[in-house]
Every structure is written in C-alpha cells, then in structure tokens.
Amino acid sequence: MLPRKDKFDLPAGVIYLDGNSLGPLPKGALARAETVITEQWGQQLIRAWNSAGWMDLPVKVGDRLAPLIGAPKGSVATGDTLSIKVYQALAAALKMRPERKVILSDSGNFPSDLYMAQGLIETIGGDLSLKTPAPEAVLDAIDETVAVVMLTHVDYRTGRLHDMHAITKAAHRAGAVMVWDLAHSAGAMALDLAGCGAEFAVGCTYKYLNGGPGAPAFIYARPDLIQAVEPALAGWMGHDAPFAMDPDYRPARDAERLRVGTPPIVQLSILDAALDVWEGVDLQALRAASMRLSDLFIAEVERRCPALILASPRDANQRGSQVSFAFEHGYAAVQALIDLGVIGDFRAPNIMRFGFTPLFLDDDDIRQAAALIERVTRDELWRDAKYQTRSRVT
Ligand SMILES: *Cc1c(COP(=O)(O)O)cnc(C)c1O
C-alpha cells in the first residue's frame, strides 16, 4: 500500500526530492535510538552485547534486507561503509580469477567505486588494470581477459539503468565474476539477485532504505560460493569464533565472514527500525508508482522550463528512481529551489538531480515542485549572489 507519508517525520513545507541521497527520518527511528542509548548502553552496559542482542544484530538486519534485494536469508552481511564493501567484494572476486588481469567497470560509475578499484590495484600490484568504457559499451567490452565486471546498477548522475540479468549472463559466459553495486536500486525497485546469479552485490542503506547518515552498508555473496570466499579484510568479527581469541584467522562459515570489526550498534539499530517501513510494501507497486511520478515530473518540467535539458533516459524502463536535468546554472538553481522548499541536489558539472520515493511523494508534490522549478528558471532566481558559492556538500 502506497504512499506511506505517515511513516516519516518530514519537515512541514518541504517537498523532499533527495531521498535517493539521504532518505528521511522514519518515525520509529528516534525511539529506537533512545532505547539503545539510554536503556541498553546506559543501563546494561557491556552486558547488552548478549542481553540486548547486539552481537546478532548485523545478521538480523542482513536477513531483513535480503528480501528487498532478492537474496536468500543468511547471504547478506552488514557493517562498515559501502566503499569498504566494494573493496571487499572486488578483492574476493579477483581472488576467484587469479589468471585474469582486467577489472571492467564503466565511466559513469560512482567515483568511490573506481577509486577503491584503483587503490586495490596499487595494493595487489602486478599487471592488473581497470577499464572504464562508456556505460552503453560495457556489454561489448566483456571478454575472456576480464576477471571481474564491477558495475553500479543505476547511474548516480543520470539514473540510467543497466540490465542486471543480461550483463551478469554475459559476464558468466566470458568466465568473469559479477559484482553489482545496488546503492541506487535497493529500496527503489524489486531486485532479483538470486535469479540473476551474480556472485557479489553491495549497497548502502542511507539512500532509499532510510537508515540515516552513515548507516552501515551491506554485502551479499552467492550462498554456494561463500565457503570459497577469501575475505580481504580479515577482521575478528568475521572469524568463525571471535571470542576464542585464536591467533590465526579462520573465516566464519557463512556470510558473517564478510564482517570486519565491531558493528555500529546505534546506527544499525536505527536501520533496523527504518526497515519496519517496508513491512507489507509491494516492490512492484512501488516501482510502478516511481515510474509514474518520474514520468509526470519530466512532462511537467519540460512543459514549464525549456532551459532545462533532460539528462536521464526518457523511457522509465531504462531509468532508476531519479530524474536529472542539465542546466548551466544548475548549482545556483538548486540552491534557489531549496529556499522555496523543494530539496533536490546537484552533481558536477551541471546536473540538477531529483529522486522519487513513492513511499512519501504523490502527484501533487510533483506538480508543485515543477511549478517552483519554473519560478526559479523563468524569474532567474538563481542569479542571486547568495546562491553562487558552493558548499562542501552539493
Ligand atoms: C552513495 C554511493 C557510494 C558512497 O559510498 P560510502 O562509502 O557509503 O560513502 C558509493 N558508491 C555508489 C555507487 C554510491 O551511489
């Protein structure tokens, strides 16, 4: 059942089109954080690792994330940040194809994913290389030299969607390992990880999953492979028996081997509470609503704002849950828009980016937002000097 505005604490007078970057505050999150801090940490102290179930929380939350990404229970570990999980998945994938020397990604991938690959190549040494063809050219670039295909499902800038099944199939046909980054897809659409057969997937939980700033990331390994996965970051929480204090590393038998160190219990508990929002949500209906809202947004903005050029695929089937427009004065225009109560964001060099989260947006929000974007562009509100200086976060 959609929408679920009542499940979130959204500030009055704001149309929030940035849930793709930082999801809003779910109503149960504050109470949960308070319980964890005052009752568990405050009163139970270190006993809470057992008495409040802190030690089991990473797996419990992984099992709640699993159905949202089409993964079986026990196959998803949580913790750390997405960048770390990209590193872990990539390192493990490379170990599965030691004779091959190419990591294939695309030029639209999120910089941190590419940086992690570059850093890993530096660390491993040898003649490994990273190839980044244009997103449209990836399928043709998959050949027998490729060890790992590492792609982000939805392009963070344009919203362009890769075909997970077709690319995974091509990777496997060429003998490569597939790693998917689901940062902009988890919580935005139904996913079928098990069905597509990819070896690894990673993602963050502070975007469409509303886990809050700095919420822990997740990593999936295909269950039939987990015993063969060699964790590159062999931390004690991924050990088969952390409290045996064994001087030698022996990985846990299941996805827990992809844990590294002490889990961030406060954040993880907030994420656990945030996942309550998803109880009973039909992901097919969510996707249908997101496509309808974003189509409406494109139609309204194009009708009202001729200066903005669509930078996302026009066909909703080819898009994630976001729409981007190119505009020379995009940064200033987004700042002016935020002052009018419509929160989107800006990505260099000239992209105004808007995310659609049908859990708390409806047609009225979209029409109002488009009317305010028209005001900013038609009246050139972006010209104001106060909108010209860039903040650290855009
Ligand atoms: C948001 C995002 C990240 C951010 O990584 P963090 O380690 O959580 O800061 C990385 N990769 C992709 C594809 C993203 O969309």
Tab-separated table of N, CA and C in Angstrom, residues 124-208:
chain	number	residue	atom	x	y	z
A	124	ILE	N	47.671	-4.662	-4.738
A	124	ILE	CA	47.995	-6.003	-5.245
A	124	ILE	C	49.214	-5.953	-6.151
A	125	GLY	N	49.343	-4.878	-6.916
A	125	GLY	CA	50.474	-4.763	-7.840
A	125	GLY	C	50.278	-5.661	-9.056
A	126	GLY	N	51.352	-6.043	-9.689
A	126	GLY	CA	51.237	-6.874	-10.876
A	126	GLY	C	50.698	-6.085	-12.036
A	127	ASP	N	50.100	-6.764	-13.005
A	127	ASP	CA	49.644	-6.047	-14.197
A	127	ASP	C	48.123	-5.963	-14.289
A	128	LEU	N	47.485	-5.858	-13.134
A	128	LEU	CA	46.035	-5.658	-13.123
A	128	LEU	C	45.706	-4.281	-13.682
A	129	SER	N	44.569	-4.181	-14.401
A	129	SER	CA	44.163	-2.851	-14.846
A	129	SER	C	42.651	-2.685	-14.737
A	130	LEU	N	42.231	-1.410	-14.673
A	130	LEU	CA	40.810	-1.062	-14.603
A	130	LEU	C	40.397	-0.463	-15.934
A	131	LYS	N	39.356	-1.025	-16.557
A	131	LYS	CA	38.850	-0.458	-17.812
A	131	LYS	C	37.483	0.162	-17.556
A	132	THR	N	37.282	1.359	-18.111
A	132	THR	CA	36.009	2.058	-17.886
A	132	THR	C	35.429	2.590	-19.197
A	133	PRO	N	34.898	1.699	-20.023
A	133	PRO	CA	34.225	2.168	-21.243
A	133	PRO	C	32.934	2.916	-20.883
A	134	ALA	N	32.338	3.570	-21.871
A	134	ALA	CA	31.046	4.228	-21.648
A	134	ALA	C	30.031	3.156	-21.240
A	135	PRO	N	29.044	3.526	-20.414
A	135	PRO	CA	28.064	2.533	-19.943
A	135	PRO	C	27.424	1.725	-21.078
A	136	GLU	N	27.145	2.365	-22.193
A	136	GLU	CA	26.489	1.669	-23.317
A	136	GLU	C	27.424	0.652	-23.967
A	137	ALA	N	28.737	0.795	-23.728
A	137	ALA	CA	29.707	-0.077	-24.407
A	137	ALA	C	30.167	-1.237	-23.532
A	138	VAL	N	29.630	-1.309	-22.300
A	138	VAL	CA	30.115	-2.334	-21.361
A	138	VAL	C	29.881	-3.749	-21.865
A	139	LEU	N	28.682	-3.992	-22.354
A	139	LEU	CA	28.326	-5.353	-22.772
A	139	LEU	C	29.331	-5.881	-23.800
A	140	ASP	N	29.693	-5.025	-24.774
A	140	ASP	CA	30.628	-5.447	-25.823
A	140	ASP	C	32.057	-5.558	-25.324
A	141	ALA	N	32.344	-4.933	-24.187
A	141	ALA	CA	33.723	-4.950	-23.668
A	141	ALA	C	34.002	-6.184	-22.802
A	142	ILE	N	32.967	-6.980	-22.540
A	142	ILE	CA	33.168	-8.182	-21.707
A	142	ILE	C	33.789	-9.280	-22.579
A	143	ASP	N	35.028	-9.679	-22.228
A	143	ASP	CA	35.654	-10.775	-22.976
A	143	ASP	C	36.452	-11.670	-22.025
A	144	GLU	N	37.225	-12.576	-22.578
A	144	GLU	CA	37.924	-13.588	-21.767
A	144	GLU	C	39.092	-13.029	-20.952
A	145	THR	N	39.441	-11.745	-21.157
A	145	THR	CA	40.511	-11.170	-20.330
A	145	THR	C	39.971	-10.643	-19.008
A	146	VAL	N	38.656	-10.467	-18.926
A	146	VAL	CA	38.050	-9.807	-17.761
A	146	VAL	C	37.918	-10.767	-16.575
A	147	ALA	N	38.504	-10.361	-15.445
A	147	ALA	CA	38.360	-11.144	-14.214
A	147	ALA	C	37.030	-10.821	-13.537
A	148	VAL	N	36.759	-9.514	-13.405
A	148	VAL	CA	35.573	-9.058	-12.669
A	148	VAL	C	34.860	-7.944	-13.432
A	149	VAL	N	33.556	-8.071	-13.558
A	149	VAL	CA	32.742	-6.953	-14.046
A	149	VAL	C	32.134	-6.307	-12.807
A	150	MET	N	32.463	-5.043	-12.573
A	150	MET	CA	32.003	-4.332	-11.374
A	150	MET	C	31.214	-3.094	-11.802
A	151	LEU	N	29.902	-3.150	-11.625
A	151	LEU	CA	29.060	-2.060	-12.117
A	151	LEU	C	28.072	-1.604	-11.062
A	152	THR	N	27.692	-0.338	-11.169
A	152	THR	CA	26.588	0.170	-10.359
A	152	THR	C	25.333	0.106	-11.228
A	153	HIS	N	24.305	-0.531	-10.673
A	153	HIS	CA	23.074	-0.828	-11.408
A	153	HIS	C	22.432	0.448	-11.959
A	154	VAL	N	22.284	1.464	-11.085
A	154	VAL	CA	21.685	2.738	-11.502
A	154	VAL	C	22.755	3.832	-11.438
A	155	ASP	N	22.972	4.509	-12.540
A	155	ASP	CA	23.967	5.583	-12.632
A	155	ASP	C	23.562	6.730	-11.699
A	156	TYR	N	24.476	7.100	-10.789
A	156	TYR	CA	24.119	8.105	-9.770
A	156	TYR	C	23.823	9.461	-10.392
A	157	ARG	N	24.394	9.715	-11.571
A	157	ARG	CA	24.226	11.049	-12.158
A	157	ARG	C	22.985	11.104	-13.060
A	158	THR	N	22.869	10.131	-13.963
A	158	THR	CA	21.786	10.202	-14.962
A	158	THR	C	20.584	9.320	-14.632
A	159	GLY	N	20.774	8.369	-13.731
A	159	GLY	CA	19.696	7.437	-13.434
A	159	GLY	C	19.595	6.281	-14.418
A	160	ARG	N	20.494	6.230	-15.425
A	160	ARG	CA	20.445	5.151	-16.405
A	160	ARG	C	20.613	3.784	-15.729
A	161	LEU	N	19.783	2.850	-16.162
A	161	LEU	CA	19.703	1.534	-15.526
A	161	LEU	C	20.420	0.502	-16.390
A	162	HIS	N	21.331	-0.275	-15.780
A	162	HIS	CA	21.925	-1.404	-16.507
A	162	HIS	C	20.971	-2.598	-16.445
A	163	ASP	N	21.047	-3.467	-17.423
A	163	ASP	CA	20.255	-4.696	-17.424
A	163	ASP	C	21.029	-5.759	-16.625
A	164	MET	N	20.604	-5.927	-15.365
A	164	MET	CA	21.352	-6.819	-14.461
A	164	MET	C	21.446	-8.249	-14.990
A	165	HIS	N	20.334	-8.749	-15.510
A	165	HIS	CA	20.329	-10.136	-15.958
A	165	HIS	C	21.219	-10.309	-17.189
A	166	ALA	N	21.065	-9.430	-18.174
A	166	ALA	CA	21.807	-9.576	-19.436
A	166	ALA	C	23.311	-9.432	-19.203
A	167	ILE	N	23.704	-8.460	-18.375
A	167	ILE	CA	25.139	-8.235	-18.163
A	167	ILE	C	25.744	-9.367	-17.326
A	168	THR	N	25.014	-9.806	-16.312
A	168	THR	CA	25.529	-10.922	-15.496
A	168	THR	C	25.712	-12.164	-16.378
A	169	LYS	N	24.754	-12.394	-17.254
A	169	LYS	CA	24.827	-13.550	-18.154
A	169	LYS	C	26.059	-13.448	-19.057
A	170	ALA	N	26.280	-12.255	-19.609
A	170	ALA	CA	27.434	-12.053	-20.496
A	170	ALA	C	28.740	-12.230	-19.723
A	171	ALA	N	28.781	-11.718	-18.483
A	171	ALA	CA	29.988	-11.871	-17.659
A	171	ALA	C	30.272	-13.352	-17.434
A	172	HIS	N	29.234	-14.099	-17.101
A	172	HIS	CA	29.427	-15.521	-16.819
A	172	HIS	C	29.805	-16.297	-18.079
A	173	ARG	N	29.233	-15.907	-19.212
A	173	ARG	CA	29.569	-16.577	-20.477
A	173	ARG	C	31.063	-16.411	-20.764
A	174	ALA	N	31.603	-15.237	-20.400
A	174	ALA	CA	33.027	-14.976	-20.647
A	174	ALA	C	33.906	-15.493	-19.502
A	175	GLY	N	33.288	-16.087	-18.478
A	175	GLY	CA	34.071	-16.634	-17.365
A	175	GLY	C	34.462	-15.605	-16.323
A	176	ALA	N	33.809	-14.435	-16.323
A	176	ALA	CA	34.140	-13.390	-15.347
A	176	ALA	C	33.212	-13.461	-14.129
A	177	VAL	N	33.653	-12.839	-13.044
A	177	VAL	CA	32.853	-12.747	-11.824
A	177	VAL	C	32.084	-11.419	-11.861
A	178	MET	N	30.824	-11.448	-11.384
A	178	MET	CA	29.983	-10.234	-11.439
A	178	MET	C	29.800	-9.625	-10.056
A	179	VAL	N	30.086	-8.339	-9.951
A	179	VAL	CA	29.844	-7.578	-8.714
A	179	VAL	C	28.892	-6.421	-9.033
A	180	TRP	N	27.734	-6.392	-8.377
A	180	TRP	CA	26.777	-5.292	-8.573
A	180	TRP	C	26.778	-4.360	-7.382
A	181	ASP	N	26.805	-3.069	-7.640
A	181	ASP	CA	26.589	-2.067	-6.600
A	181	ASP	C	25.134	-1.610	-6.714
A	182	LEU	N	24.386	-1.824	-5.639
A	182	LEU	CA	22.944	-1.546	-5.646
A	182	LEU	C	22.589	-0.278	-4.876
A	183	ALA	N	23.572	0.632	-4.738
A	183	ALA	CA	23.372	1.840	-3.926
A	183	ALA	C	22.096	2.591	-4.299
A	184	HIS	N	21.838	2.710	-5.604
A	184	HIS	CA	20.683	3.497	-6.047
A	184	HIS	C	19.525	2.626	-6.516
A	185	SER	N	19.564	1.330	-6.184
A	185	SER	CA	18.439	0.462	-6.556
A	185	SER	C	17.756	-0.173	-5.353
A	186	ALA	N	18.525	-0.484	-4.299
A	186	ALA	CA	17.917	-1.126	-3.131
A	186	ALA	C	16.900	-0.175	-2.516
A	187	GLY	N	15.655	-0.621	-2.429
A	187	GLY	CA	14.591	0.227	-1.891
A	187	GLY	C	13.927	1.096	-2.951
A	188	ALA	N	14.427	1.015	-4.190
A	188	ALA	CA	13.826	1.806	-5.268
A	188	ALA	C	13.040	0.926	-6.226
A	189	MET	N	13.334	-0.367	-6.225
A	189	MET	CA	12.668	-1.285	-7.157
A	189	MET	C	12.864	-2.710	-6.673
A	190	ALA	N	12.081	-3.628	-7.220
A	190	ALA	CA	12.272	-5.039	-6.896
A	190	ALA	C	13.574	-5.498	-7.554
A	191	LEU	N	14.344	-6.297	-6.837
A	191	LEU	CA	15.598	-6.803	-7.382
A	191	LEU	C	15.588	-8.328	-7.252
A	192	ASP	N	16.317	-8.980	-8.133
A	192	ASP	CA	16.325	-10.443	-8.152
A	192	ASP	C	17.763	-10.951	-8.202
A	193	LEU	N	18.481	-10.719	-7.106
A	193	LEU	CA	19.896	-11.112	-7.069
A	193	LEU	C	20.059	-12.608	-7.279
A	194	ALA	N	19.268	-13.393	-6.558
A	194	ALA	CA	19.395	-14.843	-6.667
A	194	ALA	C	19.131	-15.270	-8.108
A	195	GLY	N	18.112	-14.686	-8.724
A	195	GLY	CA	17.739	-15.049	-10.089
A	195	GLY	C	18.791	-14.670	-11.109
A	196	CYS	N	19.490	-13.567	-10.887
A	196	CYS	CA	20.468	-13.148	-11.895
A	196	CYS	C	21.791	-13.876	-11.709
A	197	GLY	N	22.014	-14.456	-10.542
A	197	GLY	CA	23.171	-15.328	-10.366
A	197	GLY	C	24.490	-14.618	-10.124
A	198	ALA	N	24.459	-13.305	-9.890
A	198	ALA	CA	25.707	-12.574	-9.636
A	198	ALA	C	26.395	-13.141	-8.395
A	199	GLU	N	27.729	-13.114	-8.415
A	199	GLU	CA	28.488	-13.643	-7.286
A	199	GLU	C	28.413	-12.729	-6.069
A	200	PHE	N	28.507	-11.403	-6.314
A	200	PHE	CA	28.536	-10.451	-5.200
A	200	PHE	C	27.637	-9.254	-5.489
A	201	ALA	N	27.131	-8.658	-4.409
A	201	ALA	CA	26.443	-7.372	-4.531
A	201	ALA	C	26.717	-6.588	-3.260
A	202	VAL	N	26.733	-5.284	-3.401
A	202	VAL	CA	26.958	-4.394	-2.261
A	202	VAL	C	25.989	-3.222	-2.373
A	203	GLY	N	25.829	-2.483	-1.279
A	203	GLY	CA	24.964	-1.308	-1.350
A	203	GLY	C	24.989	-0.552	-0.036
A	204	CYS	N	24.406	0.639	-0.034
A	204	CYS	CA	24.338	1.396	1.210
A	204	CYS	C	22.881	1.448	1.657
A	205	THR	N	22.666	1.898	2.873
A	205	THR	CA	21.309	1.843	3.432
A	205	THR	C	20.789	3.223	3.843
A	206	TYR	N	21.566	4.280	3.534
A	206	TYR	CA	21.100	5.623	3.928
A	206	TYR	C	20.380	6.331	2.791
A	207	LYS	N	20.306	5.695	1.595
A	207	LYS	CA	19.588	6.314	0.472
A	207	LYS	C	18.115	5.879	0.550
A	208	TYR	N	17.661	5.040	-0.381
A	208	TYR	CA	16.236	4.679	-0.385
A	208	TYR	C	15.809	3.850	0.830
